[in-house]
Tab-separated table of C-alpha atoms in Angstrom:
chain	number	residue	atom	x	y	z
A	1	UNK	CA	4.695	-8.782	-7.117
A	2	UNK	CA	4.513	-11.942	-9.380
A	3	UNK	CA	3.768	-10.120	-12.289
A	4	UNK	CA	6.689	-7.643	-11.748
A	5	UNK	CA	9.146	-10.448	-11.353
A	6	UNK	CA	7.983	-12.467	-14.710
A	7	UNK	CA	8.182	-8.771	-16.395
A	8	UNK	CA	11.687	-8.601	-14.721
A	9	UNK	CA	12.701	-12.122	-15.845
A	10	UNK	CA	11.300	-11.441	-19.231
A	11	UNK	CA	12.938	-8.482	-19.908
A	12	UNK	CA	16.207	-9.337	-18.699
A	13	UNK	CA	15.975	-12.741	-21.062
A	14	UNK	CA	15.172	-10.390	-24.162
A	15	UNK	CA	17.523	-7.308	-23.262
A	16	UNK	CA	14.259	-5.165	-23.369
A	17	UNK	CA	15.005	-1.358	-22.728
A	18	UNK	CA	13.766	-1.167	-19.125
A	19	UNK	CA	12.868	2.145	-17.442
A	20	UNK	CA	10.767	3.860	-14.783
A	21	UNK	CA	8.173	6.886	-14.406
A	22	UNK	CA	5.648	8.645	-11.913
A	23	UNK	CA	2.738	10.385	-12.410
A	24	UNK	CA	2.643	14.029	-10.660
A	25	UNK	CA	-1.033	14.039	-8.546
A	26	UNK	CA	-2.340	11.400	-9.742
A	27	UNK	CA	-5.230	11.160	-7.877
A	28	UNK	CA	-6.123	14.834	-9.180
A	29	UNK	CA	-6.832	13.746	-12.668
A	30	UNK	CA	-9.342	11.296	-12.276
A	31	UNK	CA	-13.160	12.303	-13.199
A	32	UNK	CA	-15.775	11.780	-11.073
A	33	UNK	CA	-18.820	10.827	-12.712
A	34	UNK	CA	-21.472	11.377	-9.420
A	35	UNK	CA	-22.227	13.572	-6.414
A	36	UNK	CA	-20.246	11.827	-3.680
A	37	UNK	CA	-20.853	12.757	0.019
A	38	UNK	CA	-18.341	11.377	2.263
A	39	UNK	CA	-14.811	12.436	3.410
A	40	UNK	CA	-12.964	10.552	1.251
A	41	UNK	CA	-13.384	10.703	-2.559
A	42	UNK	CA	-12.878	7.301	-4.841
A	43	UNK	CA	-9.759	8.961	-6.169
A	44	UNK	CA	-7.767	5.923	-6.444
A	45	UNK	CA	-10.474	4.030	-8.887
A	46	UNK	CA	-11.157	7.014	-10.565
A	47	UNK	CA	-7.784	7.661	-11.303
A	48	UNK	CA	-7.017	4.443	-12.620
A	49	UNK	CA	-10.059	4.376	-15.015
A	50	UNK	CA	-8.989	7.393	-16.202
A	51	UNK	CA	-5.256	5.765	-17.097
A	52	UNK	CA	-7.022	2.791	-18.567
A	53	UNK	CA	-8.923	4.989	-20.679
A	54	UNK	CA	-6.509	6.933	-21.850
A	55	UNK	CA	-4.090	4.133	-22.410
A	56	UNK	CA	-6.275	2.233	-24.319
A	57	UNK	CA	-7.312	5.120	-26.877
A	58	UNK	CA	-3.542	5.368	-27.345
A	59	UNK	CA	-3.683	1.201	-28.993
A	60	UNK	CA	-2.582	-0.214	-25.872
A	61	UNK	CA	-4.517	-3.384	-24.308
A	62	UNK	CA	-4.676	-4.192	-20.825
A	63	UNK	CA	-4.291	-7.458	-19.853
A	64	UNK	CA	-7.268	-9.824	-18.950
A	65	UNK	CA	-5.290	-11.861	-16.176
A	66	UNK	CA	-3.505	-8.604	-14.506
A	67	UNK	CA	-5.713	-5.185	-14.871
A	68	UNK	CA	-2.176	-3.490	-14.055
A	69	UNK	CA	-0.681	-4.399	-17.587
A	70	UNK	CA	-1.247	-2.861	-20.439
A	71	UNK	CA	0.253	-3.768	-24.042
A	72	UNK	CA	1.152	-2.427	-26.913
A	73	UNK	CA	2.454	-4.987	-30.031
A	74	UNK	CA	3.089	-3.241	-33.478
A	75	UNK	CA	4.503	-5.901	-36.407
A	76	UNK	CA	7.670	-6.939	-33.808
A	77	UNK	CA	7.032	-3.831	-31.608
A	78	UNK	CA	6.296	-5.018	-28.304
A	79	UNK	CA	5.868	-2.353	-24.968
A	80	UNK	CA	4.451	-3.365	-21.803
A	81	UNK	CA	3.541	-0.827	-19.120
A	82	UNK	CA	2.656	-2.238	-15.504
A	83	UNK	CA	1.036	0.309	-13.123
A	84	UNK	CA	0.679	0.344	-9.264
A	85	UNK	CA	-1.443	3.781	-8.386
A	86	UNK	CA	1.064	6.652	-9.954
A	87	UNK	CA	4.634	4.146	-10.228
A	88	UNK	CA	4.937	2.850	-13.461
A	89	UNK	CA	6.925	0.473	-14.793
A	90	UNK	CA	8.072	0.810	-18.737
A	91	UNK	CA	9.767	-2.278	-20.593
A	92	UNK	CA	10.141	-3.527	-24.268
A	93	UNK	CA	11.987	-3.964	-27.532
A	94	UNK	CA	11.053	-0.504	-29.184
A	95	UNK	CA	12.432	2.378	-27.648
A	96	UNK	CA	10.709	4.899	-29.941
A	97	UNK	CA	7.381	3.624	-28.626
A	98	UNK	CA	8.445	3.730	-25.244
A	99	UNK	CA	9.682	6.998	-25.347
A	100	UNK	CA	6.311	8.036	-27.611
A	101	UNK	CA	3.872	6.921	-24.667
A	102	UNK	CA	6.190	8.594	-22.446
A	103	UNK	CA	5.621	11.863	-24.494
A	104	UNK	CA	1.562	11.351	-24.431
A	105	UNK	CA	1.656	10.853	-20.508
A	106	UNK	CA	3.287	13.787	-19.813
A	107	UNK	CA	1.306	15.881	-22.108
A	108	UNK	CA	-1.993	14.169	-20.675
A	109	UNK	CA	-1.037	13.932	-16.834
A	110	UNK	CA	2.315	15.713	-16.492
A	111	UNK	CA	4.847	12.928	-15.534
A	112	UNK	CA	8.049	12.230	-13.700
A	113	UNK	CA	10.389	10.495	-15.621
A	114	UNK	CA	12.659	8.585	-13.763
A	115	UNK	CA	15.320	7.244	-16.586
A	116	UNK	CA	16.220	3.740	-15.973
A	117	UNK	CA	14.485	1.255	-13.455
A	118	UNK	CA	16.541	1.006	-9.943
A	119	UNK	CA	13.608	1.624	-7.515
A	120	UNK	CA	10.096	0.292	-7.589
A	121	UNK	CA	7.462	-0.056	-4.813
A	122	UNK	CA	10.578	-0.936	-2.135
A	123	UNK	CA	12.716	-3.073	-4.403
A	124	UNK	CA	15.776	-1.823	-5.454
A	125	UNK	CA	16.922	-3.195	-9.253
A	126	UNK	CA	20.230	-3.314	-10.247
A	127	UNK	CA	21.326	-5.020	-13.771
A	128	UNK	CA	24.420	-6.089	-15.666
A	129	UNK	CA	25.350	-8.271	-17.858
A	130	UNK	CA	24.860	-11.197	-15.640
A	131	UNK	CA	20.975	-10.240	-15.543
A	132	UNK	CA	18.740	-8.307	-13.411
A	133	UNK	CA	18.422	-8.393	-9.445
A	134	UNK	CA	16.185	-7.253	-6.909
A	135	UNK	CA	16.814	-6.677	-3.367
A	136	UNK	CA	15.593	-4.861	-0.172
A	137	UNK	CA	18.741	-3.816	1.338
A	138	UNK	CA	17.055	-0.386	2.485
A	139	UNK	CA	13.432	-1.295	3.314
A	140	UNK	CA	15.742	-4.031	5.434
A	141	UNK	CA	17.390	-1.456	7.132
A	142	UNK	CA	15.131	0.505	7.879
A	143	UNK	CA	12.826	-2.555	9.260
A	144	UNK	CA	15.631	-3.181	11.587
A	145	UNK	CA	16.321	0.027	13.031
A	146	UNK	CA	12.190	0.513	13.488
A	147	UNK	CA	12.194	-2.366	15.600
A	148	UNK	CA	15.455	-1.955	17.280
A	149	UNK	CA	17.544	-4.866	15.599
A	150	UNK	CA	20.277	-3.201	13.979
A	151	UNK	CA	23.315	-4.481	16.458
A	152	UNK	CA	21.234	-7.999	16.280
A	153	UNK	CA	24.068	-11.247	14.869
A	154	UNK	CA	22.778	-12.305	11.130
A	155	UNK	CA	21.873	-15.924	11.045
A	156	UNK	CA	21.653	-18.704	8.329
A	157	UNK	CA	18.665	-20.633	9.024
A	158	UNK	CA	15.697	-18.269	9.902
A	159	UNK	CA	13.668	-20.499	11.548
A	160	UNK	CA	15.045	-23.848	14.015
A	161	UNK	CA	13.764	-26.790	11.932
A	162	UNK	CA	10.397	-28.975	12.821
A	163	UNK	CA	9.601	-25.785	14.781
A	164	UNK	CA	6.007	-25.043	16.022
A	165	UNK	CA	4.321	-22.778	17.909
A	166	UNK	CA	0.867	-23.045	19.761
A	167	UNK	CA	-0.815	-20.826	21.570
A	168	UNK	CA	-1.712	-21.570	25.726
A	169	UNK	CA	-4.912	-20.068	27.678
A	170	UNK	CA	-2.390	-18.662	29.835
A	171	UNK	CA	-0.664	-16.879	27.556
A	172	UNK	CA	-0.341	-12.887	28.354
A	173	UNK	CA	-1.434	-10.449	25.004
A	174	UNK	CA	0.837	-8.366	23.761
A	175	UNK	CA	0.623	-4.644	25.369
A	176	UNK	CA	1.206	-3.504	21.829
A	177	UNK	CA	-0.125	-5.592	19.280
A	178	UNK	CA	-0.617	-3.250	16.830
A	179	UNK	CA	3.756	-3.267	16.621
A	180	UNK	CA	3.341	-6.555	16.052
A	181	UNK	CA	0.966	-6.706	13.146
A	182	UNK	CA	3.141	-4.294	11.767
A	183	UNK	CA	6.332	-6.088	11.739
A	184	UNK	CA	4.911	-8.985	10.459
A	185	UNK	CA	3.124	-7.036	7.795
A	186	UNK	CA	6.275	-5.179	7.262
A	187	UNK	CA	8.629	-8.991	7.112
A	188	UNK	CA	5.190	-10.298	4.455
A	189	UNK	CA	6.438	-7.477	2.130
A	190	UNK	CA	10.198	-8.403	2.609
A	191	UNK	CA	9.765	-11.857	0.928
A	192	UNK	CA	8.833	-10.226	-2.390
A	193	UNK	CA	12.785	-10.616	-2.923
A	194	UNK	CA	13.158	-13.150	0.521
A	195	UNK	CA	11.763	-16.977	-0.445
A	196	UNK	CA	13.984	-18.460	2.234
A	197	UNK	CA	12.043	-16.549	4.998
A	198	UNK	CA	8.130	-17.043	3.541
A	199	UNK	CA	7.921	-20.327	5.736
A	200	UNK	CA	9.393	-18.429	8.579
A	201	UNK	CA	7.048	-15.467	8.174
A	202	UNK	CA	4.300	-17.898	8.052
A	203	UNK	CA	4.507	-18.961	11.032
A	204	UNK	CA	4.505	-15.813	12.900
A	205	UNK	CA	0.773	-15.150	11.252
A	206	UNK	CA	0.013	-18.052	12.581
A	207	UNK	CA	-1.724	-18.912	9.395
A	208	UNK	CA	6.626	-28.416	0.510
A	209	UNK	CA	3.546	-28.695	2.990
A	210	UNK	CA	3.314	-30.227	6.332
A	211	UNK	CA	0.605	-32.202	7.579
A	212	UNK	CA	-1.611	-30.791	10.396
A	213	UNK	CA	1.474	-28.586	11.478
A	214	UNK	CA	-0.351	-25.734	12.998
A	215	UNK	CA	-0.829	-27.523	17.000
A	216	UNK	CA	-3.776	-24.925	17.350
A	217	UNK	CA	-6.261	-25.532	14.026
A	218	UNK	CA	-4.091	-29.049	13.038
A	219	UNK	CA	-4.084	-26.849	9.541
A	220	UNK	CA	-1.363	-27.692	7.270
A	221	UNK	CA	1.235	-25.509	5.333
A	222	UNK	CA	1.374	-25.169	1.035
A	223	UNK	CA	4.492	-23.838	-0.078
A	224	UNK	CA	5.695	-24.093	-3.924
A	225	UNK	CA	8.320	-22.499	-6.078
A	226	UNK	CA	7.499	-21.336	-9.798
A	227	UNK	CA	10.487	-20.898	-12.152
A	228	UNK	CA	10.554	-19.192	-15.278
A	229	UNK	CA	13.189	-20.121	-16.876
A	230	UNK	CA	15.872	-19.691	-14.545
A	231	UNK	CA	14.204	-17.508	-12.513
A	232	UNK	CA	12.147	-17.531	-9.345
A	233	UNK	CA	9.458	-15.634	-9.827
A	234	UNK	CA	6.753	-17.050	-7.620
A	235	UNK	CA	6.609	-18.455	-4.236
A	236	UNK	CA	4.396	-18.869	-0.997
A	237	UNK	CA	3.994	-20.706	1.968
A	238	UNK	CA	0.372	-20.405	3.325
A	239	UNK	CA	-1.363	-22.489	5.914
A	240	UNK	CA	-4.477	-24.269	3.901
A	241	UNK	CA	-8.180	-23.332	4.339
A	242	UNK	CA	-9.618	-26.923	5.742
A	243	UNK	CA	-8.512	-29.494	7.892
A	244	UNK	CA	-6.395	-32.523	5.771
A	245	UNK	CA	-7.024	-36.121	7.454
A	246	UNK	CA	-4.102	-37.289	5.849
A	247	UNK	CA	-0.438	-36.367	4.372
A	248	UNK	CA	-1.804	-37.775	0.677
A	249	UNK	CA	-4.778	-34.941	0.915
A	250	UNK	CA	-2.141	-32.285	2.219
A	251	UNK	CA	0.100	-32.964	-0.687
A	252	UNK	CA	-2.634	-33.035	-2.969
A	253	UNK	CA	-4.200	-29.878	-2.186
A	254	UNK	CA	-0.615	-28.420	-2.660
A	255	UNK	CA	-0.823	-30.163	-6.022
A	256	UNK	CA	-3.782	-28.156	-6.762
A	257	UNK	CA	-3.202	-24.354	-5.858
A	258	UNK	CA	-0.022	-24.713	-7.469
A	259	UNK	CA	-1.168	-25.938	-10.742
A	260	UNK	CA	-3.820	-22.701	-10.657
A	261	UNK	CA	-1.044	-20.395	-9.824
A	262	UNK	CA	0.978	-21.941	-12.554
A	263	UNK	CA	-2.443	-22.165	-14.859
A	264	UNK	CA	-2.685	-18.120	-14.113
A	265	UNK	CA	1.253	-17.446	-15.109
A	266	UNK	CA	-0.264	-19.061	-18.245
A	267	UNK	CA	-2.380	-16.928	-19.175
A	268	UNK	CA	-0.491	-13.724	-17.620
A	269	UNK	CA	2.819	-15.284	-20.471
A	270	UNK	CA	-0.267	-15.227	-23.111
A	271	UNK	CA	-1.053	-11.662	-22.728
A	272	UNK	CA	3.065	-11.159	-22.744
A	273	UNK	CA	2.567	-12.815	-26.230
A	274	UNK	CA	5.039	-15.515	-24.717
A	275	UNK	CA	2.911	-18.495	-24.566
A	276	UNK	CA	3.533	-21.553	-23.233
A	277	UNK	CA	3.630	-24.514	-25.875
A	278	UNK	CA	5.065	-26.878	-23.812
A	279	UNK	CA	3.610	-28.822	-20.120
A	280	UNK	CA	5.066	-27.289	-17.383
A	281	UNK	CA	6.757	-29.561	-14.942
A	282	UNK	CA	5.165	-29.902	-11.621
A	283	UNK	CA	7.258	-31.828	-9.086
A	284	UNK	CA	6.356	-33.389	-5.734
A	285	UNK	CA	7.958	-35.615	-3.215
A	286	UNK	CA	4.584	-37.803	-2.255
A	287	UNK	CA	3.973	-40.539	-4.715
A	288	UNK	CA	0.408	-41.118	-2.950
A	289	UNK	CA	-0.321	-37.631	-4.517
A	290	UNK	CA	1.201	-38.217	-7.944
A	291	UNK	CA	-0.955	-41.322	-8.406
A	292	UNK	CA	-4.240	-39.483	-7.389
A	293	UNK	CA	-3.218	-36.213	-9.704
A	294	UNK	CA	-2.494	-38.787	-12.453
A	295	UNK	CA	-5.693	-40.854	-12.453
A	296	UNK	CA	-8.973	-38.796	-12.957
A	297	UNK	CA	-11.064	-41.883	-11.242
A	298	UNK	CA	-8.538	-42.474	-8.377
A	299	UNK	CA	-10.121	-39.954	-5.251
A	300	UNK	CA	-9.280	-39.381	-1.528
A	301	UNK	CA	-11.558	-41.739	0.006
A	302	UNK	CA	-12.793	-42.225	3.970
A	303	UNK	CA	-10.036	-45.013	4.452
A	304	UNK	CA	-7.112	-43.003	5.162
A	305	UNK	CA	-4.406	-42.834	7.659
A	306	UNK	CA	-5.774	-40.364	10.237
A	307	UNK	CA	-4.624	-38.857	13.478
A	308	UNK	CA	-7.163	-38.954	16.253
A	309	UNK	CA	-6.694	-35.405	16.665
A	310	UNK	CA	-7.674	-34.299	13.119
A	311	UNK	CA	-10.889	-36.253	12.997
């Protein structure tokens, strides 16, 4: 969803034209190019090499850090189409190209052209002058009447602060918890448009960071925020792979997966032929951290403040 929400940000910054198609049976048009004995044909794969393929004879040049974008640039023509299976996303300054690969798809696959973008993948886009927004009031809804919270009291704060949660031997399964991995499956999705709930969401997969916050694997939590521009267009809260032995280590590793997540917007702005010619800010509130990110000899050594608990 990152790379729909920098699209998103981009073209409401640069008033691109901004509109929507889908492919009719996709999975019907792609070629298979070997015998294949088993229920369930590749068509998914196939059916995206044969979009790539035919996209790319038409001039258009999919992007190395997202296989989903392709893009076409022409003098100051630019068009960028973003795929996910048979939804496609159209934006750009040239509205006779746009319409043009429009034209070829349909003659080639037989599309569904959908006029302006207002629905994609569960987000529902409205724009005006102000810019463009995305929301989930519908897949909301509809998460709240499959689980039986419709008459439920909205709150502020999703989750009651310097909360944790640890599991007990004596704790009873759930009867069902297939339901379960569904809602939170279903409440992952919902932060596409929801950062203020990621944290929350977190914590119910029992997956700013926190040191050794997670009682049961004395894991930690990453979260960041990436802006572009104005815009919020990237976000997580994950718990970390390895055990930190101190808050400086927590905060560093932090440091570290966002600075490849920003590194990756890079080169994703690159292939938008928006580059970046200026450093990106990174901010964070531990100056043990700072000083280690800042000095290439300075490293997490054994003499650290440790809990007895996370040795």
């Amino acid at each position: 969803m990152t790379t729909v929400r920098l699209l998103l940000s981009m073209a409401a910054t640069n008033q691109w034209h901004l509109q929507q198609l889908d492919v009719n049976n996709a999975f019907l048009h792609g070629d298979l190019n070997e015998e294949v004995y088993m229920l369930m044909s590749p068509a998914i794969r196939q059916w995206f090499s044969k979009l790539t393929s035919t996209l790319l004879s038409l001039g258009y040049n999919q992007s190395a850090s997202d296989y989903s974008l392709f893009v076409h640039t022409k003098d100051a023509s630019l068009t960028f189409l973003l795929v996910y299976v048979d939804d496609v996303i159209l934006t750009g300054n040239d509205l006779d190209e746009i319409d043009k690969v429009k034209a070829f798809l349909d003659t080639s696959f037989k599309i569904k052209d959908l006029g302006v973008l207002k629905y994609f993948l569960g987000l529902e886009v409205a724009r005006s002058t102000a810019g463009i927004y995305l929301y989930q009031r519908k897949y909301t809804l509809d998460l709240l009447h499959d689980f039986g919270f419709v008459d439920c009291k909205p709150v502020k704060t999703p989750l009651v602060p310097k909360s944790t949660y640890k599991l007990r031997d004596d704790d009873a399964l759930l009867p069902d918890y297939i339901e379960y991995r569904k809602l939170v499956g279903r409440l992952l999705y919902l932060t596409s448009t929801h950062p203020d709930i990621t944290f929350a969401v977190q914590q119910l997969t029992f997956s700013d960071s926190d040191w050794a916050g997670c009682p049961d694997s004395r894991r930690s939590v990453t979260g960041f925020c990436i802006f572009h521009g104005d815009c919020l267009v990237s976000w997580k809260a994950k718990k970390q792979t390895t055990v930190s032995r101190s808050s400086s280590e927590v905060e560093y590793r932090a440091l570290a997966l966002t600075t490849c997540e920003v590194q990756w917007l890079h080169y994703l702005l690159n292939d938008l032929h928006h580059p970046v010619t200026t450093p990106t800010a990174l901010h964070c509130d531990n100056n043990s951290a700072l000083h280690i990110a800042a000095n290439s000899v300075l490293k997490i050594g054994p003499n650290r403040s440790v809990r007895p608990e996370n040795r």
